[in-house]
Protein backbone atom coordinates (compact mmCIF):
# COMPACT_ATOMS: atom_id res chain seq x y z
CA UNK A 1 0.00 0.00 0.00
CA UNK A 2 1.30 3.43 -0.90
CA UNK A 3 2.24 5.69 2.00
CA UNK A 4 2.03 9.46 2.05
CA UNK A 5 4.88 10.71 4.21
CA UNK A 6 4.56 13.68 6.59
CA UNK A 7 5.42 17.02 5.03
CA UNK A 8 7.76 18.04 7.86
CA UNK A 9 10.62 15.63 8.35
CA UNK A 10 13.66 17.39 9.89
CA UNK A 11 15.93 14.33 9.72
CA UNK A 12 14.97 13.62 6.11
CA UNK A 13 15.62 17.24 5.11
CA UNK A 14 19.00 17.17 6.87
CA UNK A 15 20.03 14.06 4.91
CA UNK A 16 18.87 15.61 1.64
CA UNK A 17 21.05 18.63 2.37
CA UNK A 18 24.00 16.31 3.00
CA UNK A 19 23.35 14.67 -0.39
CA UNK A 20 23.24 18.08 -2.07
CA UNK A 21 26.47 19.10 -0.31
CA UNK A 22 28.17 15.88 -1.43
CA UNK A 23 27.08 16.54 -5.02
CA UNK A 24 28.47 20.09 -4.91
CA UNK A 25 31.82 18.84 -3.56
CA UNK A 26 31.94 16.19 -6.28
CA UNK A 27 31.32 18.76 -9.03
CA UNK A 28 34.09 20.96 -7.59
CA UNK A 29 36.51 18.03 -7.64
CA UNK A 30 36.84 17.78 -3.84
CA UNK A 31 35.45 14.22 -3.86
CA UNK A 32 36.58 11.38 -6.12
CA UNK A 33 33.97 9.43 -8.13
CA UNK A 34 34.52 6.36 -5.95
CA UNK A 35 34.06 8.28 -2.70
CA UNK A 36 31.04 10.09 -4.14
CA UNK A 37 29.35 6.81 -5.12
CA UNK A 38 30.06 5.19 -1.75
CA UNK A 39 29.05 8.27 0.24
CA UNK A 40 25.86 8.72 -1.74
CA UNK A 41 24.79 5.11 -1.26
CA UNK A 42 25.40 5.37 2.49
CA UNK A 43 23.35 8.56 2.70
CA UNK A 44 20.53 7.06 0.61
CA UNK A 45 20.35 4.07 2.96
CA UNK A 46 20.13 6.46 5.91
CA UNK A 47 17.50 8.49 4.08
CA UNK A 48 15.34 5.40 3.60
CA UNK A 49 15.59 4.55 7.29
CA UNK A 50 14.69 8.14 8.19
CA UNK A 51 11.58 7.96 5.97
CA UNK A 52 10.53 4.74 7.68
CA UNK A 53 11.03 6.27 11.12
CA UNK A 54 8.26 8.80 10.42
CA UNK A 55 5.61 6.08 9.88
CA UNK A 56 6.77 3.18 12.06
CA UNK A 57 4.59 2.08 14.93
CA UNK A 58 5.80 2.24 18.52
CA UNK A 59 8.36 -0.49 19.09
CA UNK A 60 8.58 -1.43 15.41
CA UNK A 61 12.19 -2.33 14.56
CA UNK A 62 14.08 -2.58 11.25
CA UNK A 63 15.67 -6.04 11.06
CA UNK A 64 17.09 -6.22 7.52
CA UNK A 65 17.49 -4.07 4.43
CA UNK A 66 18.44 -4.61 0.80
CA UNK A 67 19.31 -2.12 -1.96
CA UNK A 68 19.83 -2.50 -5.70
CA UNK A 69 19.73 -0.60 -8.99
CA UNK A 70 17.46 -1.87 -11.76
CA UNK A 71 19.54 -0.38 -14.55
CA UNK A 72 18.84 2.20 -17.21
CA UNK A 73 15.17 2.54 -18.02
CA UNK A 74 15.87 4.09 -21.42
CA UNK A 75 18.59 4.80 -23.92
CA UNK A 76 20.66 7.84 -22.81
CA UNK A 77 19.72 11.12 -24.46
CA UNK A 78 23.37 11.76 -25.22
CA UNK A 79 26.59 9.76 -25.01
CA UNK A 80 28.05 12.78 -23.23
CA UNK A 81 25.43 12.85 -20.48
CA UNK A 82 24.49 10.10 -18.05
CA UNK A 83 20.91 9.05 -17.41
CA UNK A 84 19.55 8.28 -13.95
CA UNK A 85 18.81 4.69 -13.00
CA UNK A 86 15.79 3.32 -11.16
CA UNK A 87 16.79 2.12 -7.69
CA UNK A 88 14.89 0.29 -4.98
CA UNK A 89 15.38 -0.26 -1.27
CA UNK A 90 13.54 -2.79 0.88
CA UNK A 91 13.39 -2.55 4.67
CA UNK A 92 12.02 -5.49 6.68
CA UNK A 93 10.75 -4.67 10.15
CA UNK A 94 9.30 -7.09 12.69
CA UNK A 95 5.80 -6.28 11.34
CA UNK A 96 5.96 -5.39 7.64
CA UNK A 97 8.05 -4.79 4.56
CA UNK A 98 8.73 -1.27 3.25
CA UNK A 99 9.66 -0.48 -0.36
CA UNK A 100 11.22 2.79 -1.53
CA UNK A 101 11.56 3.26 -5.31
CA UNK A 102 13.33 6.31 -6.72
CA UNK A 103 15.68 7.62 -9.39
CA UNK A 104 19.34 7.18 -8.53
CA UNK A 105 21.61 9.80 -10.12
CA UNK A 106 25.05 8.23 -10.38
CA UNK A 107 26.31 11.74 -11.21
CA UNK A 108 24.77 15.07 -10.13
CA UNK A 109 24.22 16.04 -13.76
CA UNK A 110 22.51 12.76 -14.73
CA UNK A 111 19.23 13.31 -16.56
CA UNK A 112 16.09 12.13 -14.76
CA UNK A 113 13.85 9.55 -16.42
CA UNK A 114 10.41 10.79 -17.48
CA UNK A 115 7.46 8.89 -16.04
CA UNK A 116 9.32 7.41 -13.06
CA UNK A 117 8.15 8.91 -9.79
CA UNK A 118 9.39 8.32 -6.27
CA UNK A 119 7.12 5.93 -4.34
CA UNK A 120 7.09 4.71 -0.74
CA UNK A 121 4.98 1.67 0.13
CA UNK A 122 4.48 -0.99 2.77
CA UNK A 123 3.20 -4.56 2.78
CA UNK A 124 2.21 -6.26 6.04
CA UNK A 125 3.46 -9.81 6.48
CA UNK A 126 -0.10 -11.10 6.89
CA UNK A 127 -0.76 -9.84 3.35
CA UNK A 128 2.21 -11.66 1.77
CA UNK A 129 0.91 -14.68 -0.16
CA UNK A 130 4.20 -16.12 -1.43
CA UNK A 131 7.74 -15.47 -2.56
CA UNK A 132 8.36 -17.10 -5.93
CA UNK A 133 11.54 -17.43 -7.97
CA UNK A 134 11.12 -16.00 -11.45
CA UNK A 135 13.43 -15.53 -14.40
CA UNK A 136 13.68 -12.67 -16.87
CA UNK A 137 15.07 -13.43 -20.31
CA UNK A 138 17.08 -10.53 -21.68
CA UNK A 139 15.62 -10.36 -25.19
CA UNK A 140 17.38 -7.06 -25.87
CA UNK A 141 20.75 -8.72 -25.34
CA UNK A 142 19.72 -11.65 -27.56
CA UNK A 143 18.64 -9.30 -30.34
CA UNK A 144 21.88 -7.36 -30.04
CA UNK A 145 23.81 -10.63 -30.35
CA UNK A 146 21.79 -11.61 -33.37
CA UNK A 147 22.51 -8.21 -34.94
CA UNK A 148 26.24 -8.63 -34.37
CA UNK A 149 26.09 -12.12 -35.88
CA UNK A 150 24.22 -10.83 -38.92
CA UNK A 151 26.82 -8.08 -39.38
CA UNK A 152 29.56 -10.72 -39.19
CA UNK A 153 27.92 -12.70 -41.99
CA UNK A 154 27.66 -9.60 -44.16
CA UNK A 155 31.29 -8.66 -43.56
CA UNK A 156 32.61 -12.21 -43.80
CA UNK A 157 33.93 -11.94 -47.33
CA UNK A 158 35.92 -8.80 -46.68
CA UNK A 159 36.98 -9.12 -43.02
CA UNK A 160 37.97 -12.76 -42.55
CA UNK A 161 39.28 -13.04 -38.97
CA UNK A 162 37.35 -10.00 -37.70
CA UNK A 163 34.11 -11.51 -39.00
CA UNK A 164 34.74 -14.74 -37.08
CA UNK A 165 35.41 -12.80 -33.89
CA UNK A 166 32.21 -10.80 -34.36
CA UNK A 167 30.24 -13.97 -35.01
CA UNK A 168 31.60 -15.45 -31.78
CA UNK A 169 30.65 -12.33 -29.81
CA UNK A 170 27.15 -12.40 -31.29
CA UNK A 171 26.67 -16.08 -30.51
CA UNK A 172 27.94 -15.58 -26.95
CA UNK A 173 25.46 -12.73 -26.47
CA UNK A 174 22.54 -14.88 -27.64
CA UNK A 175 23.51 -17.85 -25.47
CA UNK A 176 24.18 -15.67 -22.42
CA UNK A 177 20.78 -13.99 -22.72
CA UNK A 178 18.84 -17.24 -23.17
CA UNK A 179 20.78 -19.68 -20.98
CA UNK A 180 21.49 -17.32 -18.07
CA UNK A 181 18.31 -15.28 -17.49
CA UNK A 182 18.13 -12.74 -14.68
CA UNK A 183 16.82 -14.44 -11.53
CA UNK A 184 14.50 -12.44 -9.26
CA UNK A 185 12.04 -13.01 -6.44
CA UNK A 186 8.40 -11.97 -6.68
CA UNK A 187 6.79 -11.03 -3.35
CA UNK A 188 3.10 -11.50 -4.14
CA UNK A 189 0.22 -10.10 -2.12
CA UNK A 190 -3.08 -11.58 -0.97
CA UNK A 191 -4.77 -8.25 -1.63
CA UNK A 192 -6.55 -8.10 -4.97
CA UNK A 193 -5.02 -5.62 -7.39
CA UNK A 194 -1.59 -5.47 -5.71
CA UNK A 195 1.31 -5.97 -8.10
CA UNK A 196 4.13 -8.39 -7.11
CA UNK A 197 7.20 -6.67 -5.69
CA UNK A 198 10.33 -7.67 -7.59
CA UNK A 199 13.47 -8.33 -5.54
CA UNK A 200 16.66 -8.31 -7.60
CA UNK A 201 20.20 -9.20 -6.51
CA UNK A 202 18.56 -11.76 -4.25
CA UNK A 203 21.71 -13.87 -3.98
CA UNK A 204 23.74 -11.13 -2.32
CA UNK A 205 24.31 -11.24 1.43
CA UNK A 206 21.79 -8.46 2.13
CA UNK A 207 19.27 -9.96 -0.31
CA UNK A 208 19.40 -13.40 1.33
CA UNK A 209 19.16 -11.91 4.83
CA UNK A 210 16.11 -9.82 3.95
CA UNK A 211 14.27 -12.65 2.17
CA UNK A 212 14.96 -15.04 5.04
CA UNK A 213 13.54 -12.50 7.48
CA UNK A 214 10.43 -11.95 5.35
CA UNK A 215 9.92 -15.71 4.97
CA UNK A 216 10.27 -16.24 8.73
CA UNK A 217 7.85 -13.43 9.59
CA UNK A 218 5.34 -14.50 6.93
CA UNK A 219 5.41 -18.08 8.19
CA UNK A 220 4.82 -16.82 11.72
CA UNK A 221 1.79 -14.80 10.60
CA UNK A 222 0.30 -17.90 8.98
CA UNK A 223 0.60 -19.68 12.32
CSV table of C-alpha atoms in Angstrom, one decimal:
chain,number,residue,atom,x,y,z
A,1,UNK,CA,0.0,0.0,0.0
A,2,UNK,CA,1.3,3.4,-0.9
A,3,UNK,CA,2.2,5.7,2.0
A,4,UNK,CA,2.0,9.5,2.1
A,5,UNK,CA,4.9,10.7,4.2
A,6,UNK,CA,4.6,13.7,6.6
A,7,UNK,CA,5.4,17.0,5.0
A,8,UNK,CA,7.8,18.0,7.9
A,9,UNK,CA,10.6,15.6,8.4
A,10,UNK,CA,13.7,17.4,9.9
A,11,UNK,CA,15.9,14.3,9.7
A,12,UNK,CA,15.0,13.6,6.1
A,13,UNK,CA,15.6,17.2,5.1
A,14,UNK,CA,19.0,17.2,6.9
A,15,UNK,CA,20.0,14.1,4.9
A,16,UNK,CA,18.9,15.6,1.6
A,17,UNK,CA,21.0,18.6,2.4
A,18,UNK,CA,24.0,16.3,3.0
A,19,UNK,CA,23.3,14.7,-0.4
A,20,UNK,CA,23.2,18.1,-2.1
A,21,UNK,CA,26.5,19.1,-0.3
A,22,UNK,CA,28.2,15.9,-1.4
A,23,UNK,CA,27.1,16.5,-5.0
A,24,UNK,CA,28.5,20.1,-4.9
A,25,UNK,CA,31.8,18.8,-3.6
A,26,UNK,CA,31.9,16.2,-6.3
A,27,UNK,CA,31.3,18.8,-9.0
A,28,UNK,CA,34.1,21.0,-7.6
A,29,UNK,CA,36.5,18.0,-7.6
A,30,UNK,CA,36.8,17.8,-3.8
A,31,UNK,CA,35.5,14.2,-3.9
A,32,UNK,CA,36.6,11.4,-6.1
A,33,UNK,CA,34.0,9.4,-8.1
A,34,UNK,CA,34.5,6.4,-6.0
A,35,UNK,CA,34.1,8.3,-2.7
A,36,UNK,CA,31.0,10.1,-4.1
A,37,UNK,CA,29.4,6.8,-5.1
A,38,UNK,CA,30.1,5.2,-1.7
A,39,UNK,CA,29.1,8.3,0.2
A,40,UNK,CA,25.9,8.7,-1.7
A,41,UNK,CA,24.8,5.1,-1.3
A,42,UNK,CA,25.4,5.4,2.5
A,43,UNK,CA,23.3,8.6,2.7
A,44,UNK,CA,20.5,7.1,0.6
A,45,UNK,CA,20.3,4.1,3.0
A,46,UNK,CA,20.1,6.5,5.9
A,47,UNK,CA,17.5,8.5,4.1
A,48,UNK,CA,15.3,5.4,3.6
A,49,UNK,CA,15.6,4.5,7.3
A,50,UNK,CA,14.7,8.1,8.2
A,51,UNK,CA,11.6,8.0,6.0
A,52,UNK,CA,10.5,4.7,7.7
A,53,UNK,CA,11.0,6.3,11.1
A,54,UNK,CA,8.3,8.8,10.4
A,55,UNK,CA,5.6,6.1,9.9
A,56,UNK,CA,6.8,3.2,12.1
A,57,UNK,CA,4.6,2.1,14.9
A,58,UNK,CA,5.8,2.2,18.5
A,59,UNK,CA,8.4,-0.5,19.1
A,60,UNK,CA,8.6,-1.4,15.4
A,61,UNK,CA,12.2,-2.3,14.6
A,62,UNK,CA,14.1,-2.6,11.2
A,63,UNK,CA,15.7,-6.0,11.1
A,64,UNK,CA,17.1,-6.2,7.5
A,65,UNK,CA,17.5,-4.1,4.4
A,66,UNK,CA,18.4,-4.6,0.8
A,67,UNK,CA,19.3,-2.1,-2.0
A,68,UNK,CA,19.8,-2.5,-5.7
A,69,UNK,CA,19.7,-0.6,-9.0
A,70,UNK,CA,17.5,-1.9,-11.8
A,71,UNK,CA,19.5,-0.4,-14.5
A,72,UNK,CA,18.8,2.2,-17.2
A,73,UNK,CA,15.2,2.5,-18.0
A,74,UNK,CA,15.9,4.1,-21.4
A,75,UNK,CA,18.6,4.8,-23.9
A,76,UNK,CA,20.7,7.8,-22.8
A,77,UNK,CA,19.7,11.1,-24.5
A,78,UNK,CA,23.4,11.8,-25.2
A,79,UNK,CA,26.6,9.8,-25.0
A,80,UNK,CA,28.0,12.8,-23.2
A,81,UNK,CA,25.4,12.8,-20.5
A,82,UNK,CA,24.5,10.1,-18.0
A,83,UNK,CA,20.9,9.1,-17.4
A,84,UNK,CA,19.5,8.3,-13.9
A,85,UNK,CA,18.8,4.7,-13.0
A,86,UNK,CA,15.8,3.3,-11.2
A,87,UNK,CA,16.8,2.1,-7.7
A,88,UNK,CA,14.9,0.3,-5.0
A,89,UNK,CA,15.4,-0.3,-1.3
A,90,UNK,CA,13.5,-2.8,0.9
A,91,UNK,CA,13.4,-2.6,4.7
A,92,UNK,CA,12.0,-5.5,6.7
A,93,UNK,CA,10.8,-4.7,10.2
A,94,UNK,CA,9.3,-7.1,12.7
A,95,UNK,CA,5.8,-6.3,11.3
A,96,UNK,CA,6.0,-5.4,7.6
A,97,UNK,CA,8.0,-4.8,4.6
A,98,UNK,CA,8.7,-1.3,3.3
A,99,UNK,CA,9.7,-0.5,-0.4
A,100,UNK,CA,11.2,2.8,-1.5
A,101,UNK,CA,11.6,3.3,-5.3
A,102,UNK,CA,13.3,6.3,-6.7
A,103,UNK,CA,15.7,7.6,-9.4
A,104,UNK,CA,19.3,7.2,-8.5
A,105,UNK,CA,21.6,9.8,-10.1
A,106,UNK,CA,25.1,8.2,-10.4
A,107,UNK,CA,26.3,11.7,-11.2
A,108,UNK,CA,24.8,15.1,-10.1
A,109,UNK,CA,24.2,16.0,-13.8
A,110,UNK,CA,22.5,12.8,-14.7
A,111,UNK,CA,19.2,13.3,-16.6
A,112,UNK,CA,16.1,12.1,-14.8
A,113,UNK,CA,13.8,9.5,-16.4
A,114,UNK,CA,10.4,10.8,-17.5
A,115,UNK,CA,7.5,8.9,-16.0
A,116,UNK,CA,9.3,7.4,-13.1
A,117,UNK,CA,8.1,8.9,-9.8
A,118,UNK,CA,9.4,8.3,-6.3
A,119,UNK,CA,7.1,5.9,-4.3
A,120,UNK,CA,7.1,4.7,-0.7
A,121,UNK,CA,5.0,1.7,0.1
A,122,UNK,CA,4.5,-1.0,2.8
A,123,UNK,CA,3.2,-4.6,2.8
A,124,UNK,CA,2.2,-6.3,6.0
A,125,UNK,CA,3.5,-9.8,6.5
A,126,UNK,CA,-0.1,-11.1,6.9
A,127,UNK,CA,-0.8,-9.8,3.3
A,128,UNK,CA,2.2,-11.7,1.8
A,129,UNK,CA,0.9,-14.7,-0.2
A,130,UNK,CA,4.2,-16.1,-1.4
A,131,UNK,CA,7.7,-15.5,-2.6
A,132,UNK,CA,8.4,-17.1,-5.9
A,133,UNK,CA,11.5,-17.4,-8.0
A,134,UNK,CA,11.1,-16.0,-11.5
A,135,UNK,CA,13.4,-15.5,-14.4
A,136,UNK,CA,13.7,-12.7,-16.9
A,137,UNK,CA,15.1,-13.4,-20.3
A,138,UNK,CA,17.1,-10.5,-21.7
A,139,UNK,CA,15.6,-10.4,-25.2
A,140,UNK,CA,17.4,-7.1,-25.9
A,141,UNK,CA,20.7,-8.7,-25.3
A,142,UNK,CA,19.7,-11.7,-27.6
A,143,UNK,CA,18.6,-9.3,-30.3
A,144,UNK,CA,21.9,-7.4,-30.0
A,145,UNK,CA,23.8,-10.6,-30.3
A,146,UNK,CA,21.8,-11.6,-33.4
A,147,UNK,CA,22.5,-8.2,-34.9
A,148,UNK,CA,26.2,-8.6,-34.4
A,149,UNK,CA,26.1,-12.1,-35.9
A,150,UNK,CA,24.2,-10.8,-38.9
A,151,UNK,CA,26.8,-8.1,-39.4
A,152,UNK,CA,29.6,-10.7,-39.2
A,153,UNK,CA,27.9,-12.7,-42.0
A,154,UNK,CA,27.7,-9.6,-44.2
A,155,UNK,CA,31.3,-8.7,-43.6
A,156,UNK,CA,32.6,-12.2,-43.8
A,157,UNK,CA,33.9,-11.9,-47.3
A,158,UNK,CA,35.9,-8.8,-46.7
A,159,UNK,CA,37.0,-9.1,-43.0
A,160,UNK,CA,38.0,-12.8,-42.5
A,161,UNK,CA,39.3,-13.0,-39.0
A,162,UNK,CA,37.4,-10.0,-37.7
A,163,UNK,CA,34.1,-11.5,-39.0
A,164,UNK,CA,34.7,-14.7,-37.1
A,165,UNK,CA,35.4,-12.8,-33.9
A,166,UNK,CA,32.2,-10.8,-34.4
A,167,UNK,CA,30.2,-14.0,-35.0
A,168,UNK,CA,31.6,-15.4,-31.8
A,169,UNK,CA,30.6,-12.3,-29.8
A,170,UNK,CA,27.2,-12.4,-31.3
A,171,UNK,CA,26.7,-16.1,-30.5
A,172,UNK,CA,27.9,-15.6,-26.9
A,173,UNK,CA,25.5,-12.7,-26.5
A,174,UNK,CA,22.5,-14.9,-27.6
A,175,UNK,CA,23.5,-17.8,-25.5
A,176,UNK,CA,24.2,-15.7,-22.4
A,177,UNK,CA,20.8,-14.0,-22.7
A,178,UNK,CA,18.8,-17.2,-23.2
A,179,UNK,CA,20.8,-19.7,-21.0
A,180,UNK,CA,21.5,-17.3,-18.1
A,181,UNK,CA,18.3,-15.3,-17.5
A,182,UNK,CA,18.1,-12.7,-14.7
A,183,UNK,CA,16.8,-14.4,-11.5
A,184,UNK,CA,14.5,-12.4,-9.3
A,185,UNK,CA,12.0,-13.0,-6.4
A,186,UNK,CA,8.4,-12.0,-6.7
A,187,UNK,CA,6.8,-11.0,-3.4
A,188,UNK,CA,3.1,-11.5,-4.1
A,189,UNK,CA,0.2,-10.1,-2.1
A,190,UNK,CA,-3.1,-11.6,-1.0
A,191,UNK,CA,-4.8,-8.2,-1.6
A,192,UNK,CA,-6.5,-8.1,-5.0
A,193,UNK,CA,-5.0,-5.6,-7.4
A,194,UNK,CA,-1.6,-5.5,-5.7
A,195,UNK,CA,1.3,-6.0,-8.1
A,196,UNK,CA,4.1,-8.4,-7.1
A,197,UNK,CA,7.2,-6.7,-5.7
A,198,UNK,CA,10.3,-7.7,-7.6
A,199,UNK,CA,13.5,-8.3,-5.5
A,200,UNK,CA,16.7,-8.3,-7.6
A,201,UNK,CA,20.2,-9.2,-6.5
A,202,UNK,CA,18.6,-11.8,-4.2
A,203,UNK,CA,21.7,-13.9,-4.0
A,204,UNK,CA,23.7,-11.1,-2.3
A,205,UNK,CA,24.3,-11.2,1.4
A,206,UNK,CA,21.8,-8.5,2.1
A,207,UNK,CA,19.3,-10.0,-0.3
A,208,UNK,CA,19.4,-13.4,1.3
A,209,UNK,CA,19.2,-11.9,4.8
A,210,UNK,CA,16.1,-9.8,3.9
A,211,UNK,CA,14.3,-12.6,2.2
A,212,UNK,CA,15.0,-15.0,5.0
A,213,UNK,CA,13.5,-12.5,7.5
A,214,UNK,CA,10.4,-11.9,5.3
A,215,UNK,CA,9.9,-15.7,5.0
A,216,UNK,CA,10.3,-16.2,8.7
A,217,UNK,CA,7.8,-13.4,9.6
A,218,UNK,CA,5.3,-14.5,6.9
A,219,UNK,CA,5.4,-18.1,8.2
A,220,UNK,CA,4.8,-16.8,11.7
A,221,UNK,CA,1.8,-14.8,10.6
A,222,UNK,CA,0.3,-17.9,9.0
A,223,UNK,CA,0.6,-19.7,12.3
